[in-house]
Coordinates of C-alpha atoms and ligand atoms in Angstrom, one line a residue:
X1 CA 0.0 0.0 0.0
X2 CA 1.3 3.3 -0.7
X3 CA 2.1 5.8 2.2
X4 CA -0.6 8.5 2.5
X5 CA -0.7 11.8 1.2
X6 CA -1.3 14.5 3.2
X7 CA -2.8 18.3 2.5
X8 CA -0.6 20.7 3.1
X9 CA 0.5 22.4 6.2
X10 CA -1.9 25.2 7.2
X11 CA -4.1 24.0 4.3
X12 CA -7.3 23.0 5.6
X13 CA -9.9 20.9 3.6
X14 CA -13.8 22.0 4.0
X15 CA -15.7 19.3 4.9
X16 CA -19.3 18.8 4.1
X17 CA -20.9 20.2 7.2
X18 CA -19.3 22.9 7.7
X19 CA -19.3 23.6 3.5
X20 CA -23.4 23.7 4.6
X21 CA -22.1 26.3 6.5
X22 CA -19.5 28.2 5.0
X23 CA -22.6 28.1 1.9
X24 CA -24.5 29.9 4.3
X25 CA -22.3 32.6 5.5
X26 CA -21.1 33.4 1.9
X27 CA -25.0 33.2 1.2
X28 CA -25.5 36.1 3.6
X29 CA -22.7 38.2 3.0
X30 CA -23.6 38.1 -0.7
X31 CA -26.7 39.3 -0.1
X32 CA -26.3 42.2 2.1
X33 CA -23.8 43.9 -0.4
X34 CA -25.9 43.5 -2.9
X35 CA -28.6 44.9 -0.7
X36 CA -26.1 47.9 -1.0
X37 CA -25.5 48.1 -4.7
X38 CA -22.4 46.3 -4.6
X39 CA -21.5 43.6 -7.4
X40 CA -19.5 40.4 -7.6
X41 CA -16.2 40.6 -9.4
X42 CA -13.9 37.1 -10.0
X43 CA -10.3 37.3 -10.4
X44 CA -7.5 35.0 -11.1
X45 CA -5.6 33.0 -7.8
X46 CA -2.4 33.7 -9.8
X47 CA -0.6 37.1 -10.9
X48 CA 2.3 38.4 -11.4
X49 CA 4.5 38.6 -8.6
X50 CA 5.0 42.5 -9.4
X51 CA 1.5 43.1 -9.1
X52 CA 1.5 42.3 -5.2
X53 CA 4.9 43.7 -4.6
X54 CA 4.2 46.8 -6.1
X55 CA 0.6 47.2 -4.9
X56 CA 1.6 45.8 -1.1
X57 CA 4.8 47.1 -0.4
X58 CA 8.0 46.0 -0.6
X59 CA 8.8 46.9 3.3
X60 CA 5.5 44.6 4.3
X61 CA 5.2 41.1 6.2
X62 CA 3.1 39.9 3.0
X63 CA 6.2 41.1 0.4
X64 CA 9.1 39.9 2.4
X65 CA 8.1 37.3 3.7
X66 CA 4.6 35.5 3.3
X67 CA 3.9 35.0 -0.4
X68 CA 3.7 31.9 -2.6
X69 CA 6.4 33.0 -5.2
X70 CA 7.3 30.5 -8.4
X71 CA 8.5 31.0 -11.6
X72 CA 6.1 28.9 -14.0
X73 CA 7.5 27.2 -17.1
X74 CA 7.9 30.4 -19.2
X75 CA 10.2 31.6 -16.3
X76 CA 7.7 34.3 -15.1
X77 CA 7.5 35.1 -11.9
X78 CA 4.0 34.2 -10.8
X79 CA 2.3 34.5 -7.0
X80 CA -0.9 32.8 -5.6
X81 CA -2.7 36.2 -4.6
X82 CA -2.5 36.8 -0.5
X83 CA -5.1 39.0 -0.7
X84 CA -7.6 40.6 -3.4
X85 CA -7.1 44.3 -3.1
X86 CA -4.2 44.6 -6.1
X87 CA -6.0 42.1 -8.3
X88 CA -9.5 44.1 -7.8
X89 CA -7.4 47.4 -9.1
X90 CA -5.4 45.3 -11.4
X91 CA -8.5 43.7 -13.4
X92 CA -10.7 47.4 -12.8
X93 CA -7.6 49.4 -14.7
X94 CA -7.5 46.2 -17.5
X95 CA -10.9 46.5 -18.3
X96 CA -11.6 50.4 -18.0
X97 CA -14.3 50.0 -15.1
X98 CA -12.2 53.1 -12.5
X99 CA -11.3 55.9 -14.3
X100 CA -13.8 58.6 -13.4
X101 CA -16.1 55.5 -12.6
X102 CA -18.1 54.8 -9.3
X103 CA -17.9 51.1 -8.5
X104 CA -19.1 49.2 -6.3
X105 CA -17.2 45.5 -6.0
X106 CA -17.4 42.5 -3.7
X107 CA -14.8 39.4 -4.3
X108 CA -15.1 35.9 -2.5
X109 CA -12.2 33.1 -2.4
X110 CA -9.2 31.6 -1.3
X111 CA -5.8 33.5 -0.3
X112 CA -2.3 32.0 0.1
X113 CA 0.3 33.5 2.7
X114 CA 2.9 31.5 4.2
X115 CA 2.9 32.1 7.8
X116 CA 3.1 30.3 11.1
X117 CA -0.2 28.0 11.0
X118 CA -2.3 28.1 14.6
X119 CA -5.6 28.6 15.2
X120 CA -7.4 31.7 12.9
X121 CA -4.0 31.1 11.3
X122 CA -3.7 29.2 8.2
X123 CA -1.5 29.3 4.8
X124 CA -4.9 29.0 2.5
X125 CA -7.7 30.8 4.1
X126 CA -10.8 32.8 2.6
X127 CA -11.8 36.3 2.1
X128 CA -14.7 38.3 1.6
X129 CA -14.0 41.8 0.7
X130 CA -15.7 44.7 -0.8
X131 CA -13.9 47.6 -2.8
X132 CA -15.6 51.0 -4.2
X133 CA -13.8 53.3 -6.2
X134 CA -14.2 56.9 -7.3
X135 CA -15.4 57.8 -4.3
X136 CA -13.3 60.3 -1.7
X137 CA -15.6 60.4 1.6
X138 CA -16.4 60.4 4.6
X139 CA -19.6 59.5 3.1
X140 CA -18.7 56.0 1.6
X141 CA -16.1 55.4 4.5
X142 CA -19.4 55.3 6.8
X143 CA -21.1 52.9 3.9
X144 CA -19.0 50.2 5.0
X145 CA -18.6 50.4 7.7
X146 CA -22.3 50.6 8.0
X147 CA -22.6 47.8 5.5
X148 CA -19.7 45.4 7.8
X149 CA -21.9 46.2 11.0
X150 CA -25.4 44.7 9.1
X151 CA -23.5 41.8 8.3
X152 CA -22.8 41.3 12.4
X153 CA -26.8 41.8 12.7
X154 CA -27.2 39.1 9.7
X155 CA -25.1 36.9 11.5
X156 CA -26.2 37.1 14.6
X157 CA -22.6 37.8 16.4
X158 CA -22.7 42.3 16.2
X159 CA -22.4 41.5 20.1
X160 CA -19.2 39.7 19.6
X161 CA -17.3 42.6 17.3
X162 CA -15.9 45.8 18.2
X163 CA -14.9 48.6 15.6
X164 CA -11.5 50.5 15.8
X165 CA -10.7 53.2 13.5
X166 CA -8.1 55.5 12.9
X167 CA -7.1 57.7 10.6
X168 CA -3.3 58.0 8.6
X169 CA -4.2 61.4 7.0
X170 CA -2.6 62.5 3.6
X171 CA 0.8 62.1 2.3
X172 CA 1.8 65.1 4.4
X173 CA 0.2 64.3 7.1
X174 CA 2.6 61.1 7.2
X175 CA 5.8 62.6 6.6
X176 CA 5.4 64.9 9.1
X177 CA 4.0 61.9 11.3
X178 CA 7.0 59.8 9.8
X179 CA 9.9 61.8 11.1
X180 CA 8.1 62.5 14.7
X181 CA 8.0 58.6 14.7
X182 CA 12.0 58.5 13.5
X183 CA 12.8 61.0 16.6
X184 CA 11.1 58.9 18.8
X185 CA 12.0 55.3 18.2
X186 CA 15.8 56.7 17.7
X187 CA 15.5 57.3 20.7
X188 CA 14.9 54.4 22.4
X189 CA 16.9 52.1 20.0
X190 CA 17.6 49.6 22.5
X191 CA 14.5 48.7 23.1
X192 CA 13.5 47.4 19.5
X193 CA 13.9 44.4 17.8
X194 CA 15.3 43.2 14.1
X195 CA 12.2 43.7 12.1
X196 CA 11.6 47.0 13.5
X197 CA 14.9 48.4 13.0
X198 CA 14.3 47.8 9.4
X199 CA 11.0 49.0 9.7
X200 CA 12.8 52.1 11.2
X201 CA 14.8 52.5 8.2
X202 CA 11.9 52.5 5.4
X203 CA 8.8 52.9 7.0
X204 CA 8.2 53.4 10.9
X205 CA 5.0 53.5 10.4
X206 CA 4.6 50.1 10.5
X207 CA 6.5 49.5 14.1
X208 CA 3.1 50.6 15.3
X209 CA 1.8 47.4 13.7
X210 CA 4.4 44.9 15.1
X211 CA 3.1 41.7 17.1
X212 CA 5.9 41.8 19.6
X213 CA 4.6 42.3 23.1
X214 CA 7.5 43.2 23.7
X215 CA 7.2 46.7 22.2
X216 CA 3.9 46.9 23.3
X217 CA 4.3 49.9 26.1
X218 CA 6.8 51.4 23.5
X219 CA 4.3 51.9 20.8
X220 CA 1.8 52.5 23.3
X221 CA 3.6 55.4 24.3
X222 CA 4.2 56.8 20.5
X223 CA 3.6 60.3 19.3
X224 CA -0.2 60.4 17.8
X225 CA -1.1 61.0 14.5
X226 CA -3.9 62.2 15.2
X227 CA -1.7 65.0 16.5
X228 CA -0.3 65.8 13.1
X229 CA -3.7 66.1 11.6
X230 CA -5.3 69.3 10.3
X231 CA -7.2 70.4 7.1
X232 CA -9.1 68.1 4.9
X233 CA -7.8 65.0 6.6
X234 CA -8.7 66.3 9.9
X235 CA -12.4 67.2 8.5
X236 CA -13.0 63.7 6.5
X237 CA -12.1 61.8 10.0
X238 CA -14.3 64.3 12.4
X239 CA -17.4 63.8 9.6
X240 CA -16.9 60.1 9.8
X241 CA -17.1 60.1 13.3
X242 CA -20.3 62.5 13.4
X243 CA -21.6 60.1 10.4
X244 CA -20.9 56.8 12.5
X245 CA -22.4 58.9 15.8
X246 CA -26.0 59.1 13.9
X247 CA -25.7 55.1 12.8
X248 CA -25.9 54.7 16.4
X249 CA -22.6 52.4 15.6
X250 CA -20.1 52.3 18.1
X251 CA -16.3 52.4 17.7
X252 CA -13.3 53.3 19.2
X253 CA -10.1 55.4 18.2
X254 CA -7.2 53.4 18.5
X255 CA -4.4 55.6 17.1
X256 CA -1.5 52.4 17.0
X257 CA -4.1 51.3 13.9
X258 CA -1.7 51.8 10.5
X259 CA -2.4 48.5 8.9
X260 CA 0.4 46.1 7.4
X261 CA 0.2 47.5 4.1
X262 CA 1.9 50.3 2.0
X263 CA -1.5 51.6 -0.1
X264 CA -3.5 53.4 3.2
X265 CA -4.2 56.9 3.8
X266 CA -6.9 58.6 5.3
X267 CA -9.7 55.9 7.1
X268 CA -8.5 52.9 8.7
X269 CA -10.5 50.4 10.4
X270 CA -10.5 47.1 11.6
X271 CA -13.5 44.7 13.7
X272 CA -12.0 42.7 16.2
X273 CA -12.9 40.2 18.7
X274 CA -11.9 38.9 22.1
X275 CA -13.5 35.0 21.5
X276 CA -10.6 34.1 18.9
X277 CA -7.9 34.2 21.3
X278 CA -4.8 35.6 19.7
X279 CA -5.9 35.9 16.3
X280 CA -8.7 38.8 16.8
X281 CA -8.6 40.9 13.6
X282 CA -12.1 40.0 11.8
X283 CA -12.3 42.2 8.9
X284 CA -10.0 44.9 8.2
X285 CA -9.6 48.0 5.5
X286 CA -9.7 51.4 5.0
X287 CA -9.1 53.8 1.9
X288 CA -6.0 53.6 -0.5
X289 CA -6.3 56.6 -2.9
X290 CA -2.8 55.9 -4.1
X291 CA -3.1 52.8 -5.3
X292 CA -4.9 52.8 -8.5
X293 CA -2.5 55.7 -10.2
X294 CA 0.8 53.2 -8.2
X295 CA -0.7 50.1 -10.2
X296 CA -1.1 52.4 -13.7
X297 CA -4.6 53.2 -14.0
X298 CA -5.6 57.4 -13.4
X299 CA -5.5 58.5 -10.0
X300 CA -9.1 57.0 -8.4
X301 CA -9.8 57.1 -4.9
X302 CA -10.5 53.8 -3.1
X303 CA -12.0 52.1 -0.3
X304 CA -12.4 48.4 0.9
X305 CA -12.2 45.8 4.0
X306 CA -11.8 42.2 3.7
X307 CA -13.2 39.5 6.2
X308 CA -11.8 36.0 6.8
X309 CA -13.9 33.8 6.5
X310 CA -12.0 31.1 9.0
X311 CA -12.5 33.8 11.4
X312 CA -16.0 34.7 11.1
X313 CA -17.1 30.9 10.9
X314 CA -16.0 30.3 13.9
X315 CA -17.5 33.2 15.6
X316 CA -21.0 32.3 14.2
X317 CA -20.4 28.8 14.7
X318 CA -23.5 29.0 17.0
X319 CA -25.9 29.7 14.5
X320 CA -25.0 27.0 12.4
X321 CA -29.0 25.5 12.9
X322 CA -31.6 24.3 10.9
X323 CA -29.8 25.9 7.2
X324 CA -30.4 22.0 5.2
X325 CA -33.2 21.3 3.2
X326 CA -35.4 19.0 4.5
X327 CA -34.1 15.3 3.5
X328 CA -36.0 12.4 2.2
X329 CA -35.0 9.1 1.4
X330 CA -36.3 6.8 -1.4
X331 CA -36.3 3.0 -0.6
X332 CA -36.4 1.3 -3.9
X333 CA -36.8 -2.5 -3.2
X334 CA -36.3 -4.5 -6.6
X335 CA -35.2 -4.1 -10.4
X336 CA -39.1 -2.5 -11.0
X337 CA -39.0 -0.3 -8.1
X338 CA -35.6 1.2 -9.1
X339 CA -36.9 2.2 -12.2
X340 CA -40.3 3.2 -11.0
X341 CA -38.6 5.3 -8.3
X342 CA -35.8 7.4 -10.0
X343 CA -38.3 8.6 -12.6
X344 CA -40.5 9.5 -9.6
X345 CA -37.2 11.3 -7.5
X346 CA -36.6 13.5 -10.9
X347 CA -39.9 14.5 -10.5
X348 CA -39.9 15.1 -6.8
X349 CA -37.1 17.4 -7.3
X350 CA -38.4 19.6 -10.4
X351 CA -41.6 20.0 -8.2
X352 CA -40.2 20.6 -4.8
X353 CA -36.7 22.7 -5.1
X354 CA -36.9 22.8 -1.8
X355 CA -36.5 19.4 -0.4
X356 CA -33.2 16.9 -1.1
X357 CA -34.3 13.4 -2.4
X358 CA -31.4 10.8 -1.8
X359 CA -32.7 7.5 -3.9
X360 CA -31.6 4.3 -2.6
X361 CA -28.5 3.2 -4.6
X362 CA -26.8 -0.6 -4.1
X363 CA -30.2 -2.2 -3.4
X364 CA -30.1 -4.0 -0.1
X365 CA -32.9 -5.4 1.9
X366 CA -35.5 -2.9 3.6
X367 CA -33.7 -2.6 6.6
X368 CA -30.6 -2.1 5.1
X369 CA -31.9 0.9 3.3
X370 CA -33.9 2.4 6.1
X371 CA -30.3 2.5 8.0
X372 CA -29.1 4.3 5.0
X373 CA -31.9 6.7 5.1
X374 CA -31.3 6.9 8.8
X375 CA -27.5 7.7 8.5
X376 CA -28.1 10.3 6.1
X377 CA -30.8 12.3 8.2
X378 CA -33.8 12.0 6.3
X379 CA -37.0 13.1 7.9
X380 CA -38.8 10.5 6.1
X381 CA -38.3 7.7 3.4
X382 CA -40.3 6.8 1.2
X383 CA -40.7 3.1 0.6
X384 CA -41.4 1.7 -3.0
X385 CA -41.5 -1.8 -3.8
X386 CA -43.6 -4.4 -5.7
X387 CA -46.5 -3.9 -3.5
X388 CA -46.6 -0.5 -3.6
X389 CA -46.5 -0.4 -7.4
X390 CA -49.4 -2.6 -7.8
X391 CA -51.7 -0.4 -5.6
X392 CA -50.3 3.2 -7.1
X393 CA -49.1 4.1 -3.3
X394 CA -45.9 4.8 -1.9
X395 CA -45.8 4.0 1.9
X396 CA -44.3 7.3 3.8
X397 CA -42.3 6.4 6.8
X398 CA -41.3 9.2 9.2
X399 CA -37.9 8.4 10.2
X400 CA -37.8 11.2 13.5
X401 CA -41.4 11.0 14.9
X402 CA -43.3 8.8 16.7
X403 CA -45.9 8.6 13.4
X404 CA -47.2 5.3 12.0
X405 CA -46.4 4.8 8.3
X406 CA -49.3 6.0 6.0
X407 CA -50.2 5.1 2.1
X408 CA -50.2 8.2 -0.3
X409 CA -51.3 7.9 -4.4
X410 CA -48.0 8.3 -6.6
X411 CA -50.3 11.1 -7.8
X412 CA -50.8 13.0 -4.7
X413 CA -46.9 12.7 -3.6
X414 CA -46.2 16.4 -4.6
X415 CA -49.0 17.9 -2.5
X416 CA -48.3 15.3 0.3
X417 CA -44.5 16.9 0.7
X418 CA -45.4 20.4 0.0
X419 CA -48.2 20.2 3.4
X420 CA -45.4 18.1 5.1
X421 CA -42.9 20.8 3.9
X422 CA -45.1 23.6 5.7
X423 CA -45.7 21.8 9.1
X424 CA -41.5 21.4 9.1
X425 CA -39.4 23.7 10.7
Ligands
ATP1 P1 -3.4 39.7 11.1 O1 -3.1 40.9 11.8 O2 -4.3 38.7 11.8 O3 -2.1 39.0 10.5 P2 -3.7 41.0 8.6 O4 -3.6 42.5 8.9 O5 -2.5 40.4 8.0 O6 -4.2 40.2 9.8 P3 -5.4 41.5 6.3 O7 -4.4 41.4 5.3 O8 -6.0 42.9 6.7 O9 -5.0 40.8 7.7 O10 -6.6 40.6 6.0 C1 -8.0 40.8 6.4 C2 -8.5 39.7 7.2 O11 -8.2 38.4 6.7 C3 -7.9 39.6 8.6 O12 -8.6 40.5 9.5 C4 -8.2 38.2 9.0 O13 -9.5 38.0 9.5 C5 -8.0 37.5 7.7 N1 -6.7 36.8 7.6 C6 -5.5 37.4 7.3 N2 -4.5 36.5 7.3 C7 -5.1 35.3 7.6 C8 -4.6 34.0 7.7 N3 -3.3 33.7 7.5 N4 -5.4 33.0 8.1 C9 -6.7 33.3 8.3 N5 -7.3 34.5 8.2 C10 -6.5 35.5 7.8
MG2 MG1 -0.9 39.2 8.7

C-alpha cells in the first residue's frame, strides 16, 4: 500500500458540514452587499508577482516574507494572490471599469500566505471583501462600515465585534508623522527588535503594527497622529465620526491602527474580537487613494475591508442551525422499483426545489436501506417496492417522529411533501 498523502501544512480541507455552512455565511454576506448596490467581481488566484509587490509594499510582512512565489514554465515570476485588493485594481484598470467611474465591487475566495499555522491562522484561508472606487468620503467610508456592522446583525454575532478606526491622513500628514516617529523610536533604539529596525529605516509607520509584546508599552507610548492632523484629513475623519455617531454604531479610536500595508491613507479600520484568542482581527480595510495611479490606471480614490472567513465561521459557529433542506429518502426495493422510483425522485425534485431526495443506490434489503436513510438524516423515506406499485401508493415512513407509516397515491406525492414541507421547521 502506498504511504498516504497528506494536505498541506496550514491547508485546511472544507468538509461537508461545515461547507453547509460556509454556503450559508457566503449566502448572507452576498446578499447584504448587494442589498447595498455592490456587485460580484472574480479574479485569477495567480498574478504576477509584481503586481503584489508593487501594490503591497516591498517593506511589508506579505512582500518579504509571506507570499507563494514560483516561476512557471515560461520563467515568469508568478504568485498565488494573498489578498484581493491589487488584483481588484489590477483587473478594474484592465478592463476600464475606475477611471472617473463609481464602482461598487465585492470578491469571494481563497488567499495564500505562508505564515506560522495556529488557530485563525492558516497558509490558505478565505476572504470576503468589498472595494468602491471613485469615491473620496467620509460619506462612503461610513457605507461600509455601516454595511460590515449589518453583516454582524445578519449573522447574529454584532455583540461579539468591536470597531476601531483610525485615521493615517494624507501624504503630508505622514511625513510629518514619519519623522516625529524616527525621533522617537531613535531614541529608544535599544529597546526594538530586528524587524523594526528595518521597519525604522523604510517605514516606521509600520513599528506601530508589530506583534511583539514586547514593544507593546513602547508603541503604546508613541507620538499620535492624530496630533499631526489638520485640514481636509482632519475634517473627513471628524465627519466620519459625526456620520458613524448618527448610525448609532459604536467604535473606538485606536491611534497604534496603521495596517500592514503600504497603499492606506486617510480611514483605517478594523472589527475585532476577544472570543478568537490571539488571532482577533475580523475584517480589516480602510481607503487607499494611491493605489490605482501606483498600479497604472488614473488617479481614483478607493475604499475596501476584507473578512476572513475562517474567522468569522468560527465566531457564528453557534448559529450553524436548521440551514439544510429537508431530506428524504427513497427506498427502492427491486429491479421494478428502481426504475419506477428514480423517474418519480426526478420528479420530486423539479416539483419541490426545496426538499433533497437521496434514492436508494446498491439495493439491499429494507432494513438495510432504512439504515441508509437513517445515516443520512432523512425526515422520512419513502418506501417503493412491488407492492406498492401494484396499488399506485408509496408507503411514507417518518424516520424522526413517533408517526405510523401512511399510504399516499404516486399522484398525490407532490402535494403530500409540499403540506409536510409547511408543518416542518
Ligand atoms: P493579522 O493581523 O491577523 O495578520 P492582517 O492584517 O494580515 O491580519 P489583512 O491582510 O488585513 O490581515 O486581511 C484581512 C482579514 O483576513 C484579517 O482581518 C483576518 O480576518 C483574515 N486573515 C489574514 N491573514 C489570515 C490567515 N493567515 N489565516 C486566516 N485568516 C487571515
Ligand atoms: Mg498578517
Amino acid at each position: 500500500m502506498g504511504k498516504n498523502i497528506q494536505a498541506i501544512r496550514g491547508m485546511k480541507d472544507i468538509l461537508p458540514k461545515e461547507a453547509e455552512f460556509w454556503h450559508y455565511l457566503e449566502s448572507t454576506l452576498f446578499d447584504v452587499a448587494k442589498s447595498y448596490g455592490y456587485s460580484e467581481i472574480r479574479f485569477p488566484i495567480l498574478e504576477s508577482t509584481e503586481l503584489f509587490s508593487r501594490a503591497i509594499g516591498e517593506v511589508t510582512d506579505i512582500v518579504e516574507k509571506e507570499m507563494y512565489t514560483f516561476l512557471d514554465r515560461n520563467g515568469d515570476s508568478l504568485t498565488l494572490r494573498p489578498e484581493g485588493t491589487a488584483s481588484c485594481v489590477r483587473a478594474g484598470i484592465e478592463h476600464g471599469l475606475l477611471f472617473n467611474q463609481i464602482q461598487r465591487f465585492f470578491y469571494f475566495g481563497p488567499m495564500f500566505r505562508h505564515e506560522r499555522p495556529q488557530k485563525g491562522r492558516y497558509r490558505q484561508f478565505h476572504q470576503f471583501g468589498v472595494e468602491a472606487f471613485g469615491l473620496s468620503g467620509p460619506d462612503i467610508d461610513a457605507e461600509v462600515l455601516a454595511m460590515s456592522a449589518q453583516f454582524w446583525q445578519r449573522l447574529g454575532i454584532a455583540d461579539k465585534v468591536s470597531l476601531e478606526i483610525n485615521t493615517l491622513g494624507d501624504a503630508k500628514t505622514r511625513d510629518k508623522y514619519r519623522e516625529l516617529l524616527r525621533d522617537y523610536f531613535r531614541a529608544n533604539l535599544a529597546q526594538l527588535d530586528q524587524d523594526s529596525l528595518h521597519r525604522l529605516e523604510f517605514n516606521p509607520l509600520r513599528i506601530l503594527d508589530s506583534k511583539n509584546p514586547a514593544l507593546a508599552a513602547l508603541i503604546k507610548g508613541a507620538p499620535k497622529i492624530i496630533d499631526c492632523l489638520d485640514g481636509e484629513p482632519k475634517a473627513h475623519f471628524l465627519e466620519l465620526c459625526d456620520i458613524l455617531d448618527n448610525l448609532k454604531i459604536k467604535y473606538q479610536v485606536n491611534p497604534c491602527l496603521v495596517r500592514g500595508l503600504d497603499y492606506y491613507c486617510l480611514t483605517v479600520f478594523e472589527w475585532v474580537t476577544s472570543e478568537l484568542g490571539a488571532q482577533g482581527a475580523v475584517c480589516a480595510g480602510g481607503h487607499y487613494d494611491g493605489l490605482v495611479a501606483e498600479l497604472g490606471g488614473k488617479s481614483t480614490p478607493a475604499i475596501g475591508f476584507a473578512m476572513g472567513i475562517e474567522r468569522l465561521a468560527e465566531l457564528a459557529q453557534s448559529k450553524a442551525t436548521a440551514l439544510t433542506k429537508p431530506k428524504i429518502y427513497l427506498a427502492l426495493l427491486g429491479k421494478n422499483a428502481t426504475k419506477f422510483g428514480f423517474a418519480l425522485a426526478e420528479n420530486l425534485r423539479s416539483d419541490l426545489p426545496n426538499f433533497c431526495f437521496i434514492t436508494n443506490c446498491g439495493g439491499g434489503a429494507l432494513s438495510a436501506q432504512l439504515k441508509r436513510a437513517d445515516k443520512s438524516e432523512a425526515v422520512l423515506a419513502i418506501i417503493i417496492g412491488d407492492s406498492e406499485l401494484a396499488k399506485n401508493q408509496a408507503t411514507v415512513k417518518y424516520m424522526r417522529k413517533g408517526v405510523s407509516d401512511t399510504q399516499v397515491n404516486f399522484a398525490e406525492l407532490v402535494t403530500y411533501l409540499k403540506n409536510f414541507g409547511a408543518n416542518y421547521a
